[in-house]
Amino acid sequence: MNLNDNPTIDEGTALLAHTKKQCKPTPLPKVQIGILLLFHFCEPITGHSISPYINQLVSELDITGGDERKVGYYAGLIQSLFYFTEAIMVMQWSRISDHVGRKPVLLIGLVGTSASVLLFGLSRTFWALVFSRCLCGLLNGNVGVMKSAMGELTNSSNRAQGFSLIPIVGAIGATLGPLVGGTFARPHERFPQVFGGKFWQDYPYFLPCLVTSSYVCVSIIVGLLFLKETVPKWIRDRGRSSLASGGVTPVDSSPVLSHDGPLPLRDVLVYPVIISISNYMALAFLSIMLSALLPLFFTMPIHIGGLGFKPSTIGAVYYGIIWGKYWCVPSSVLRSHRSAFRRAAHIS
């Protein structure tokens, strides 16, 4: 035997040869994740559907006292109050879901979204608009709870693949939302044969709210019938040692944590988490600011620097802009999705 064929063996050589174990990714629970993505689709499509007509609605309700230069302030205030109230309550709803389960909190959020959207379409005063948007934010903590449920439905081998679906669905909702809002706004003018009644003239922006709310109601029914709870009963009850017979146990749940209950917030806010949150805040600030400024620019009359578009035109143009923003380079999205999947598949 040729000694040159063998590697050098000395006191630093491991007794067992290191072999990298390839872990086959666990298949995603498609039905349960599909229902979560169905829930996630509700927020962008309802939130962005008001963008094409929110500024014209503020102008028509005489909130500004006839000064069209103040439309942006009041429309921005109405839109900002949703995110403000949601930011206040999202941690509370997430904490509640640790004790009562993800499913009831998700369904409460969808019911709140559906009801508040309908109230928004029926609002005829500034304070009614404020109340409807605040109600939507206060009752909607799904943005955090849904990601917790996604983490519990996946494990280390397929988690990257599961979470990469969330922004894709969000982008689709943000793309279709303005198109729905612009298409169905003021239906008595666009479809007088069907919506020529007095109700549609008094509430010209109720139809897009009804369309998006109907989708949310369908999602509620689907979730009520088919969504399974992802938090084991022994965690929800915190005093019982047996798992609930009807619950879905997380794929990679640890046997027992070192303490009973969720981690304190101060233990979660470590340096890498703070950096990630800061980056996400900066991106969200720029994205939401653009989402508010573009419809304002499209709506305002030409003599004050706008383009004077109608809601239907704004919906189509805004649809095209967002479509280009998210989908003009779909190959890069797919490459990112595949690379995340490959990285997860090589975890040993």
Short mmCIF file of C-alpha atoms in Angstrom, two decimals:
data_model
loop_
_atom_site.label_atom_id
_atom_site.label_comp_id
_atom_site.label_asym_id
_atom_site.label_seq_id
_atom_site.Cartn_x
_atom_site.Cartn_y
_atom_site.Cartn_z
CA MET A 1 0.00 0.00 0.00
CA ASN A 2 1.33 3.42 -0.92
CA LEU A 3 1.73 5.59 2.17
CA ASN A 4 1.43 8.70 0.07
CA ASP A 5 -2.20 7.83 -0.55
CA ASN A 6 -3.06 8.27 3.15
CA PRO A 7 -3.33 11.65 4.84
CA THR A 8 -0.97 12.53 7.69
CA ILE A 9 -2.16 11.05 10.96
CA ASP A 10 -1.01 12.63 14.21
CA GLU A 11 -2.36 13.54 17.65
CA GLY A 12 -4.56 16.24 16.12
CA THR A 13 -6.41 13.84 13.84
CA ALA A 14 -10.03 13.20 14.80
CA LEU A 15 -10.82 9.65 15.87
CA LEU A 16 -13.98 9.66 13.72
CA ALA A 17 -13.89 11.02 10.22
CA HIS A 18 -16.07 14.08 9.78
CA THR A 19 -18.83 13.43 7.30
CA LYS A 20 -21.33 16.16 6.51
CA LYS A 21 -24.77 14.73 6.92
CA GLN A 22 -27.24 15.82 4.32
CA CYS A 23 -30.67 16.45 5.80
CA LYS A 24 -33.60 16.03 3.45
CA PRO A 25 -36.04 18.94 3.83
CA THR A 26 -39.32 18.10 5.47
CA PRO A 27 -42.27 18.61 3.08
CA LEU A 28 -44.25 21.73 3.87
CA PRO A 29 -47.78 21.23 5.24
CA LYS A 30 -49.31 22.77 2.15
CA VAL A 31 -52.92 23.02 3.31
CA GLN A 32 -52.15 24.74 6.61
CA ILE A 33 -49.58 27.10 5.10
CA GLY A 34 -51.97 27.82 2.25
CA ILE A 35 -54.61 28.92 4.76
CA LEU A 36 -52.09 31.17 6.52
CA LEU A 37 -51.16 32.76 3.21
CA LEU A 38 -54.87 33.19 2.49
CA PHE A 39 -55.09 35.13 5.77
CA HIS A 40 -51.98 37.15 4.96
CA PHE A 41 -53.44 38.17 1.61
CA CYS A 42 -56.32 39.94 3.39
CA GLU A 43 -54.31 42.80 4.86
CA PRO A 44 -52.54 44.09 1.71
CA ILE A 45 -55.58 43.79 -0.52
CA THR A 46 -57.85 45.62 1.95
CA GLY A 47 -55.24 48.20 2.93
CA HIS A 48 -54.13 49.06 -0.59
CA SER A 49 -57.61 48.99 -2.09
CA ILE A 50 -58.40 52.40 -0.54
CA SER A 51 -55.34 54.08 -2.09
CA PRO A 52 -56.93 55.03 -5.45
CA TYR A 53 -59.89 56.87 -3.87
CA ILE A 54 -58.93 57.92 -0.34
CA ASN A 55 -57.85 61.41 -1.45
CA GLN A 56 -60.96 62.03 -3.54
CA LEU A 57 -63.10 60.76 -0.65
CA VAL A 58 -61.51 63.30 1.68
CA SER A 59 -62.15 66.05 -0.89
CA GLU A 60 -65.80 65.11 -1.40
CA LEU A 61 -66.59 64.94 2.32
CA ASP A 62 -65.48 68.58 2.72
CA ILE A 63 -63.09 67.64 5.50
CA THR A 64 -60.59 70.25 4.34
CA GLY A 65 -63.07 73.14 4.20
CA GLY A 66 -62.61 73.50 0.46
CA ASP A 67 -58.79 73.75 0.59
CA GLU A 68 -57.53 70.98 -1.67
CA ARG A 69 -53.96 71.54 -0.47
CA LYS A 70 -54.93 69.99 2.88
CA VAL A 71 -56.19 66.74 1.37
CA GLY A 72 -52.82 65.03 1.70
CA TYR A 73 -52.61 65.84 5.41
CA TYR A 74 -55.99 64.38 6.30
CA ALA A 75 -55.70 61.40 3.97
CA GLY A 76 -52.25 60.64 5.35
CA LEU A 77 -53.54 60.95 8.89
CA ILE A 78 -56.35 58.49 8.20
CA GLN A 79 -53.95 55.98 6.66
CA SER A 80 -51.31 56.42 9.35
CA LEU A 81 -53.73 55.78 12.20
CA PHE A 82 -54.19 52.18 11.03
CA TYR A 83 -50.45 51.46 11.25
CA PHE A 84 -50.15 53.36 14.53
CA THR A 85 -52.91 51.41 16.26
CA GLU A 86 -51.68 48.16 14.75
CA ALA A 87 -48.18 48.83 16.10
CA ILE A 88 -49.63 49.38 19.57
CA MET A 89 -51.66 46.17 19.57
CA VAL A 90 -49.60 43.69 17.54
CA MET A 91 -47.44 42.72 20.52
CA GLN A 92 -50.49 42.37 22.74
CA TRP A 93 -52.29 40.10 20.26
CA SER A 94 -49.14 38.03 19.83
CA ARG A 95 -48.86 37.65 23.59
CA ILE A 96 -52.54 36.68 23.83
CA SER A 97 -52.06 34.06 21.10
CA ASP A 98 -49.39 32.38 23.24
CA HIS A 99 -52.09 31.63 25.81
CA VAL A 100 -55.31 31.11 23.84
CA GLY A 101 -53.81 29.85 20.58
CA ARG A 102 -53.06 31.28 17.15
CA LYS A 103 -56.33 30.30 15.47
CA PRO A 104 -58.78 32.37 17.57
CA VAL A 105 -56.56 35.45 17.42
CA LEU A 106 -56.18 35.14 13.64
CA LEU A 107 -59.94 34.80 13.22
CA ILE A 108 -60.60 37.80 15.48
CA GLY A 109 -58.20 39.83 13.35
CA LEU A 110 -60.01 38.85 10.17
CA VAL A 111 -63.42 39.67 11.66
CA GLY A 112 -62.09 43.07 12.72
CA THR A 113 -60.67 43.68 9.25
CA SER A 114 -63.92 42.75 7.52
CA ALA A 115 -66.11 44.86 9.81
CA SER A 116 -63.82 47.91 9.71
CA VAL A 117 -63.59 47.84 5.91
CA LEU A 118 -67.38 47.85 5.63
CA LEU A 119 -67.56 50.73 8.13
CA PHE A 120 -65.00 52.62 6.07
CA GLY A 121 -67.15 52.31 2.96
CA LEU A 122 -70.19 53.62 4.88
CA SER A 123 -68.36 56.52 6.53
CA ARG A 124 -69.51 60.03 5.64
CA THR A 125 -67.50 62.06 8.19
CA PHE A 126 -63.84 62.43 9.05
CA TRP A 127 -64.25 60.90 12.51
CA ALA A 128 -66.10 57.91 11.07
CA LEU A 129 -63.16 57.30 8.75
CA VAL A 130 -60.75 57.63 11.68
CA PHE A 131 -62.80 55.23 13.79
CA SER A 132 -62.95 52.57 11.07
CA ARG A 133 -59.20 52.65 10.41
CA CYS A 134 -58.34 52.64 14.12
CA LEU A 135 -60.71 49.74 14.69
CA CYS A 136 -58.98 47.80 11.93
CA GLY A 137 -55.58 48.39 13.52
CA LEU A 138 -56.71 47.64 17.07
CA LEU A 139 -58.33 44.32 16.16
CA ASN A 140 -55.70 43.17 13.70
CA GLY A 141 -52.55 41.55 15.10
CA ASN A 142 -52.32 38.96 12.35
CA VAL A 143 -49.05 40.24 10.93
CA GLY A 144 -47.17 38.88 13.94
CA VAL A 145 -49.37 35.95 14.89
CA MET A 146 -49.32 34.55 11.37
CA LYS A 147 -45.51 34.48 11.32
CA SER A 148 -45.50 32.71 14.68
CA ALA A 149 -47.85 30.09 13.25
CA MET A 150 -45.64 29.76 10.17
CA GLY A 151 -42.63 29.11 12.39
CA GLU A 152 -44.56 26.43 14.28
CA LEU A 153 -45.66 24.70 11.07
CA THR A 154 -42.11 24.49 9.73
CA ASN A 155 -38.76 23.28 11.00
CA SER A 156 -35.12 24.14 10.37
CA SER A 157 -35.06 22.22 7.08
CA ASN A 158 -37.98 24.03 5.40
CA ARG A 159 -38.49 27.24 7.39
CA ALA A 160 -36.68 29.43 4.86
CA GLN A 161 -38.87 28.04 2.10
CA GLY A 162 -42.06 28.65 4.09
CA PHE A 163 -41.22 32.21 5.13
CA SER A 164 -40.13 33.16 1.61
CA LEU A 165 -43.75 32.71 0.51
CA ILE A 166 -44.97 35.50 2.82
CA PRO A 167 -43.55 38.49 0.89
CA ILE A 168 -44.64 36.96 -2.41
CA VAL A 169 -48.25 36.77 -1.25
CA GLY A 170 -47.99 40.25 0.25
CA ALA A 171 -46.73 41.60 -3.08
CA ILE A 172 -49.65 40.00 -4.93
CA GLY A 173 -52.12 41.56 -2.47
CA ALA A 174 -50.48 44.98 -2.77
CA THR A 175 -50.62 44.64 -6.55
CA LEU A 176 -54.28 43.66 -6.83
CA GLY A 177 -55.57 45.94 -4.05
CA PRO A 178 -55.34 49.24 -5.97
CA LEU A 179 -56.80 47.59 -9.05
CA VAL A 180 -59.84 46.40 -7.07
CA GLY A 181 -60.28 49.77 -5.38
CA GLY A 182 -60.00 51.78 -8.58
CA THR A 183 -62.16 49.44 -10.64
CA PHE A 184 -65.13 49.35 -8.25
CA ALA A 185 -64.99 52.93 -6.90
CA ARG A 186 -67.93 55.13 -7.93
CA PRO A 187 -69.82 52.25 -9.60
CA HIS A 188 -72.84 54.44 -10.35
CA GLU A 189 -70.69 56.27 -12.90
CA ARG A 190 -68.85 53.27 -14.33
CA PHE A 191 -71.65 50.70 -14.24
CA PRO A 192 -74.90 52.73 -14.17
CA GLN A 193 -77.02 49.87 -15.47
CA VAL A 194 -76.24 47.75 -12.40
CA PHE A 195 -75.37 50.29 -9.71
CA GLY A 196 -77.55 53.24 -10.62
CA GLY A 197 -79.50 53.33 -7.36
CA LYS A 198 -79.43 56.11 -4.79
CA PHE A 199 -77.48 54.01 -2.29
CA TRP A 200 -74.48 53.77 -4.61
CA GLN A 201 -74.64 57.51 -5.23
CA ASP A 202 -74.66 58.25 -1.51
CA TYR A 203 -71.89 55.73 -0.78
CA PRO A 204 -69.80 55.69 -3.97
CA TYR A 205 -66.86 53.90 -2.35
CA PHE A 206 -68.74 51.13 -0.59
CA LEU A 207 -68.49 48.58 -3.43
CA PRO A 208 -64.68 48.12 -3.33
CA CYS A 209 -64.95 47.76 0.45
CA LEU A 210 -67.68 45.16 -0.02
CA VAL A 211 -65.58 43.21 -2.53
CA THR A 212 -62.50 43.04 -0.29
CA SER A 213 -64.60 42.37 2.80
CA SER A 214 -66.27 39.46 1.01
CA TYR A 215 -62.87 37.92 0.38
CA VAL A 216 -62.02 38.31 4.07
CA CYS A 217 -65.31 36.61 5.02
CA VAL A 218 -64.47 33.66 2.76
CA SER A 219 -61.07 33.44 4.45
CA ILE A 220 -62.77 33.41 7.87
CA ILE A 221 -64.98 30.48 6.84
CA VAL A 222 -62.02 28.55 5.42
CA GLY A 223 -59.96 29.17 8.55
CA LEU A 224 -62.81 28.28 10.87
CA LEU A 225 -63.33 24.95 9.15
CA PHE A 226 -59.84 23.84 8.18
CA LEU A 227 -57.15 25.72 10.11
CA LYS A 228 -55.59 23.66 12.89
CA GLU A 229 -54.18 25.10 16.09
CA THR A 230 -50.37 25.21 16.10
CA VAL A 231 -49.84 25.92 19.81
CA PRO A 232 -49.95 22.68 21.82
CA LYS A 233 -52.51 22.56 24.59
CA TRP A 234 -49.87 21.98 27.25
CA ILE A 235 -48.41 25.37 26.42
CA ARG A 236 -51.82 27.06 26.37
CA ASP A 237 -52.93 25.53 29.63
CA ARG A 238 -49.43 25.78 31.15
CA GLY A 239 -50.48 23.50 33.96
CA ARG A 240 -51.24 20.29 32.14
CA SER A 241 -48.61 17.82 31.05
CA SER A 242 -50.56 16.11 28.28
CA LEU A 243 -50.88 17.49 24.75
CA ALA A 244 -54.25 18.34 23.32
CA SER A 245 -55.57 15.54 21.17
CA GLY A 246 -56.80 17.87 18.44
CA GLY A 247 -53.82 20.23 18.26
CA VAL A 248 -51.02 20.24 15.74
CA THR A 249 -47.67 19.82 17.44
CA PRO A 250 -44.91 21.98 15.97
CA VAL A 251 -42.52 19.99 13.82
CA ASP A 252 -39.42 20.94 15.79
CA SER A 253 -40.87 21.93 19.16
CA SER A 254 -38.47 21.57 22.06
CA PRO A 255 -39.39 19.12 24.82
CA VAL A 256 -39.48 21.60 27.68
CA LEU A 257 -38.27 25.15 27.92
CA SER A 258 -36.12 26.29 30.79
CA HIS A 259 -38.96 28.45 32.04
CA ASP A 260 -42.71 28.43 31.82
CA GLY A 261 -44.14 30.92 29.35
CA PRO A 262 -42.85 33.17 26.58
CA LEU A 263 -39.49 34.90 26.75
CA PRO A 264 -39.47 38.40 28.26
CA LEU A 265 -39.16 41.17 25.70
CA ARG A 266 -35.78 42.28 27.06
CA ASP A 267 -34.37 38.81 26.34
CA VAL A 268 -35.55 38.98 22.75
CA LEU A 269 -34.18 42.44 21.92
CA VAL A 270 -30.58 41.38 21.39
CA TYR A 271 -28.25 43.29 19.07
CA PRO A 272 -28.91 41.28 15.86
CA VAL A 273 -32.67 41.56 16.40
CA ILE A 274 -32.45 45.33 16.95
CA ILE A 275 -30.45 45.74 13.73
CA SER A 276 -32.99 43.67 11.78
CA ILE A 277 -35.91 45.65 13.23
CA SER A 278 -34.19 48.95 12.38
CA ASN A 279 -33.64 47.88 8.78
CA TYR A 280 -37.24 46.73 8.49
CA MET A 281 -38.49 50.04 9.91
CA ALA A 282 -36.46 52.01 7.37
CA LEU A 283 -37.77 49.94 4.46
CA ALA A 284 -41.36 50.09 5.73
CA PHE A 285 -41.12 53.87 6.17
CA LEU A 286 -40.01 54.40 2.58
CA SER A 287 -42.52 51.93 1.15
CA ILE A 288 -45.55 53.29 3.02
CA MET A 289 -44.54 56.88 2.32
CA LEU A 290 -44.41 56.11 -1.41
CA SER A 291 -47.76 54.31 -1.21
CA ALA A 292 -49.34 57.46 0.24
CA LEU A 293 -47.62 60.05 -1.97
CA LEU A 294 -48.26 58.46 -5.37
CA PRO A 295 -52.09 58.36 -5.12
CA LEU A 296 -52.04 61.92 -3.76
CA PHE A 297 -50.01 63.09 -6.75
CA PHE A 298 -52.32 61.25 -9.15
CA THR A 299 -55.51 62.66 -7.56
CA MET A 300 -54.73 66.34 -7.03
CA PRO A 301 -55.79 68.83 -9.74
CA ILE A 302 -53.24 69.95 -12.28
CA HIS A 303 -53.29 73.57 -11.12
CA ILE A 304 -51.80 72.59 -7.74
CA GLY A 305 -49.24 70.18 -9.16
CA GLY A 306 -51.17 66.92 -9.50
CA LEU A 307 -52.39 64.94 -12.47
CA GLY A 308 -56.15 65.00 -11.82
CA PHE A 309 -56.72 61.30 -12.42
CA LYS A 310 -59.94 59.48 -11.55
CA PRO A 311 -59.86 56.54 -9.11
CA SER A 312 -60.23 54.03 -11.96
CA THR A 313 -57.21 55.50 -13.73
CA ILE A 314 -55.23 55.65 -10.49
CA GLY A 315 -56.01 52.01 -9.80
CA ALA A 316 -54.78 50.94 -13.23
CA VAL A 317 -51.64 53.12 -13.13
CA TYR A 318 -50.85 52.20 -9.54
CA TYR A 319 -51.40 48.55 -10.42
CA GLY A 320 -48.87 48.85 -13.21
CA ILE A 321 -46.31 50.59 -10.98
CA ILE A 322 -46.56 48.03 -8.22
CA TRP A 323 -46.60 45.20 -10.74
CA GLY A 324 -43.32 46.52 -12.15
CA LYS A 325 -41.91 47.06 -8.69
CA TYR A 326 -42.51 43.51 -7.55
CA TRP A 327 -42.59 41.45 -10.74
CA CYS A 328 -40.49 43.08 -13.47
CA VAL A 329 -37.58 40.86 -12.40
CA PRO A 330 -39.37 37.65 -11.35
CA SER A 331 -36.28 35.61 -12.08
CA SER A 332 -34.44 37.27 -9.19
CA VAL A 333 -37.32 36.40 -6.85
CA LEU A 334 -37.27 32.79 -8.00
CA ARG A 335 -33.50 32.60 -7.67
CA SER A 336 -33.72 33.94 -4.13
CA HIS A 337 -36.46 31.42 -3.33
CA ARG A 338 -34.39 28.52 -4.70
CA SER A 339 -31.19 29.63 -2.94
CA ALA A 340 -33.03 29.86 0.39
CA PHE A 341 -34.36 26.36 -0.17
CA ARG A 342 -30.89 25.01 -1.01
CA ARG A 343 -29.37 26.60 2.11
CA ALA A 344 -32.04 25.02 4.26
CA ALA A 345 -31.53 21.65 2.60
CA HIS A 346 -27.83 21.60 3.54
CA ILE A 347 -28.40 22.14 7.25
CA SER A 348 -27.12 19.12 9.09
#
